[in-house]
Amino acid sequence: MLRALAVDAVFIATLFTEVLASLSLLQSTHTIVLREEFEPVLAFYHASVAPILAVGTGVVWHSAPQWFVDATVLSAILFFLFFIAQARKAMAPYDPAAELTVAEAFIDTLLSGLFCAGGALVLGPTLLPLLTLPAVLLIGALQLAGRRFQFELSSSYYVNLLCLGAVLSGILILQR
């Protein structure tokens, strides 16, 4: 029960961060003009969250504009969600039917999460993880058509995209 609550809390925090990065990206590219109610929340995001999650932007682009920082945050999250299921599958040194102790399950979950988070922070500033979106859509369409893949994809990626689209759509509709 506690594990499910922790996973839900991380998912909600991630979704909140993605919404803030998306809104900031849309605002910094002058695609939308947000109401003044969003200013304190976006100021907190720019001051506290974005510098931590987009730590590698200074290496790729010395004085990175805000849109690049926001795209880096989004790409790091998408990278993590895309590869976490495959990392867990690849790093598990056991048969899936075998019984694990609590310590072994914890170590497997922790190591795959740490390696995936490290890869997300390193590759996020390249914006290459943004290509996971068309890859996921293609893989999902082919799986619906009945093709099997060796690559394991987390269903949370689809749920994340659906929730992100719904929240952004709701905010943009309420903007009018």
Short mmCIF file of C-alpha atoms in Angstrom, two decimals:
data_model
loop_
_atom_site.label_atom_id
_atom_site.label_comp_id
_atom_site.label_asym_id
_atom_site.label_seq_id
_atom_site.Cartn_x
_atom_site.Cartn_y
_atom_site.Cartn_z
CA MET A 1 0.00 0.00 0.00
CA LEU A 2 2.77 2.40 0.91
CA ARG A 3 4.60 1.57 -2.31
CA ALA A 4 1.49 2.31 -4.39
CA LEU A 5 1.07 5.67 -2.63
CA ALA A 6 4.71 6.55 -3.27
CA VAL A 7 4.42 5.62 -6.94
CA ASP A 8 1.27 7.73 -7.28
CA ALA A 9 2.95 10.68 -5.56
CA VAL A 10 5.94 10.49 -7.91
CA PHE A 11 3.63 10.24 -10.94
CA ILE A 12 1.64 13.31 -9.84
CA ALA A 13 4.81 15.31 -9.15
CA THR A 14 6.20 14.31 -12.54
CA LEU A 15 2.97 15.25 -14.29
CA PHE A 16 2.94 18.60 -12.48
CA THR A 17 6.52 19.25 -13.58
CA GLU A 18 5.67 18.32 -17.16
CA VAL A 19 2.68 20.65 -17.16
CA LEU A 20 4.82 23.51 -15.86
CA ALA A 21 7.56 22.81 -18.41
CA SER A 22 4.99 22.64 -21.22
CA LEU A 23 3.30 25.87 -20.18
CA SER A 24 6.65 27.61 -19.82
CA LEU A 25 7.72 26.26 -23.22
CA LEU A 26 4.53 27.53 -24.85
CA GLN A 27 4.88 30.91 -23.15
CA SER A 28 8.60 31.33 -23.90
CA THR A 29 8.02 30.61 -27.60
CA HIS A 30 5.19 33.18 -27.58
CA THR A 31 2.64 30.55 -28.58
CA ILE A 32 0.28 31.48 -25.75
CA VAL A 33 -0.05 34.27 -23.23
CA LEU A 34 -0.87 32.87 -19.82
CA ARG A 35 -2.99 34.65 -17.27
CA GLU A 36 -1.25 36.41 -14.42
CA GLU A 37 -2.37 33.66 -12.00
CA PHE A 38 0.32 31.41 -13.49
CA GLU A 39 3.16 33.88 -12.87
CA PRO A 40 4.04 32.82 -9.28
CA VAL A 41 3.89 29.13 -10.16
CA LEU A 42 6.06 29.57 -13.24
CA ALA A 43 8.45 31.79 -11.26
CA PHE A 44 8.85 28.95 -8.74
CA TYR A 45 9.39 26.50 -11.59
CA HIS A 46 12.04 28.73 -13.22
CA ALA A 47 13.85 29.40 -9.95
CA SER A 48 13.71 26.00 -8.24
CA VAL A 49 12.69 23.09 -10.45
CA ALA A 50 14.13 23.79 -13.90
CA PRO A 51 17.75 24.40 -12.77
CA ILE A 52 17.80 21.03 -11.00
CA LEU A 53 16.15 18.94 -13.72
CA ALA A 54 17.96 20.68 -16.60
CA VAL A 55 21.38 20.72 -14.98
CA GLY A 56 23.16 19.70 -18.21
CA THR A 57 21.86 22.53 -20.38
CA GLY A 58 24.89 24.68 -19.57
CA VAL A 59 27.16 22.04 -21.09
CA VAL A 60 25.26 21.88 -24.37
CA TRP A 61 24.29 25.53 -24.65
CA HIS A 62 26.14 28.01 -22.42
CA SER A 63 23.41 30.64 -22.10
CA ALA A 64 20.45 28.46 -22.94
CA PRO A 65 17.14 30.22 -23.59
CA GLN A 66 14.13 29.26 -21.51
CA TRP A 67 12.52 27.17 -24.24
CA PHE A 68 15.62 24.94 -24.37
CA VAL A 69 15.58 24.46 -20.59
CA ASP A 70 11.88 23.52 -20.73
CA ALA A 71 12.43 21.13 -23.63
CA THR A 72 15.30 19.54 -21.70
CA VAL A 73 13.06 18.93 -18.68
CA LEU A 74 10.38 17.38 -20.89
CA SER A 75 12.86 15.22 -22.78
CA ALA A 76 14.45 13.93 -19.56
CA ILE A 77 11.06 12.84 -18.21
CA LEU A 78 10.08 11.22 -21.51
CA PHE A 79 13.43 9.38 -21.65
CA PHE A 80 12.92 8.00 -18.16
CA LEU A 81 9.37 6.82 -18.85
CA PHE A 82 10.35 5.29 -22.19
CA PHE A 83 13.29 3.24 -20.92
CA ILE A 84 12.33 2.34 -17.34
CA ALA A 85 10.44 -0.86 -18.21
CA GLN A 86 13.24 -2.02 -20.51
CA ALA A 87 15.86 -1.18 -17.88
CA ARG A 88 14.02 -3.21 -15.26
CA LYS A 89 13.76 -6.12 -17.68
CA ALA A 90 17.43 -5.92 -18.71
CA MET A 91 18.86 -5.46 -15.22
CA ALA A 92 16.89 -8.21 -13.50
CA PRO A 93 19.26 -11.17 -13.11
CA TYR A 94 16.46 -13.58 -12.36
CA ASP A 95 13.68 -15.52 -13.97
CA PRO A 96 10.43 -13.49 -13.85
CA ALA A 97 8.65 -16.46 -12.28
CA ALA A 98 11.21 -16.74 -9.45
CA GLU A 99 10.34 -15.45 -6.01
CA LEU A 100 12.35 -12.46 -4.85
CA THR A 101 13.11 -11.30 -1.37
CA VAL A 102 12.07 -7.79 -0.45
CA ALA A 103 15.71 -6.66 -0.49
CA GLU A 104 16.34 -8.10 -3.98
CA ALA A 105 13.20 -6.48 -5.39
CA PHE A 106 14.17 -3.15 -3.78
CA ILE A 107 17.70 -3.30 -5.19
CA ASP A 108 16.45 -4.19 -8.69
CA THR A 109 13.96 -1.32 -8.62
CA LEU A 110 16.47 1.16 -7.20
CA LEU A 111 19.32 0.32 -9.60
CA SER A 112 17.18 0.43 -12.73
CA GLY A 113 15.64 3.72 -11.60
CA LEU A 114 19.03 5.26 -10.85
CA PHE A 115 20.56 4.21 -14.18
CA CYS A 116 17.51 5.43 -16.08
CA ALA A 117 17.49 8.77 -14.20
CA GLY A 118 21.21 9.20 -14.90
CA GLY A 119 20.66 8.55 -18.59
CA ALA A 120 17.77 11.00 -18.62
CA LEU A 121 19.86 13.77 -17.05
CA VAL A 122 22.78 13.12 -19.41
CA LEU A 123 20.78 12.77 -22.62
CA GLY A 124 18.02 15.27 -21.80
CA PRO A 125 19.95 18.33 -23.01
CA THR A 126 20.46 16.72 -26.42
CA LEU A 127 16.66 16.76 -26.93
CA LEU A 128 16.97 13.32 -28.56
CA PRO A 129 14.56 11.82 -26.01
CA LEU A 130 11.80 13.88 -27.63
CA LEU A 131 11.97 11.31 -30.41
CA THR A 132 10.52 8.76 -28.00
CA LEU A 133 7.08 10.25 -28.61
CA PRO A 134 6.82 9.19 -32.28
CA ALA A 135 8.54 5.90 -31.41
CA VAL A 136 5.93 5.14 -28.74
CA LEU A 137 3.09 5.98 -31.08
CA LEU A 138 4.55 3.71 -33.77
CA ILE A 139 5.21 0.86 -31.33
CA GLY A 140 1.71 1.20 -29.89
CA ALA A 141 0.10 1.16 -33.33
CA LEU A 142 2.10 -1.91 -34.37
CA GLN A 143 1.25 -3.70 -31.12
CA LEU A 144 -2.43 -3.00 -31.72
CA ALA A 145 -1.98 -4.52 -35.17
CA GLY A 146 -0.70 -7.71 -33.53
CA ARG A 147 3.09 -7.43 -33.90
CA ARG A 148 5.28 -8.52 -31.00
CA PHE A 149 8.38 -6.61 -29.87
CA GLN A 150 11.36 -7.53 -27.73
CA PHE A 151 11.37 -3.98 -26.41
CA GLU A 152 9.20 -3.65 -23.33
CA LEU A 153 7.38 -0.36 -23.00
CA SER A 154 5.87 0.92 -19.78
CA SER A 155 2.16 1.59 -19.92
CA SER A 156 2.78 4.62 -17.71
CA TYR A 157 4.20 6.40 -20.78
CA TYR A 158 0.79 6.26 -22.46
CA VAL A 159 -1.01 7.25 -19.25
CA ASN A 160 1.41 10.13 -18.80
CA LEU A 161 0.80 11.41 -22.35
CA LEU A 162 -2.95 11.12 -21.91
CA CYS A 163 -2.94 12.97 -18.58
CA LEU A 164 -0.54 15.64 -19.86
CA GLY A 165 -2.70 16.24 -22.93
CA ALA A 166 -5.87 16.42 -20.84
CA VAL A 167 -4.41 18.88 -18.31
CA LEU A 168 -2.86 21.11 -20.98
CA SER A 169 -6.08 21.06 -22.99
CA GLY A 170 -8.07 22.02 -19.91
CA ILE A 171 -5.73 24.89 -19.08
CA LEU A 172 -5.73 26.18 -22.65
CA ILE A 173 -9.54 25.97 -22.86
CA LEU A 174 -9.89 27.87 -19.59
CA GLN A 175 -7.50 30.55 -20.88
CA ARG A 176 -10.14 31.92 -23.24
#
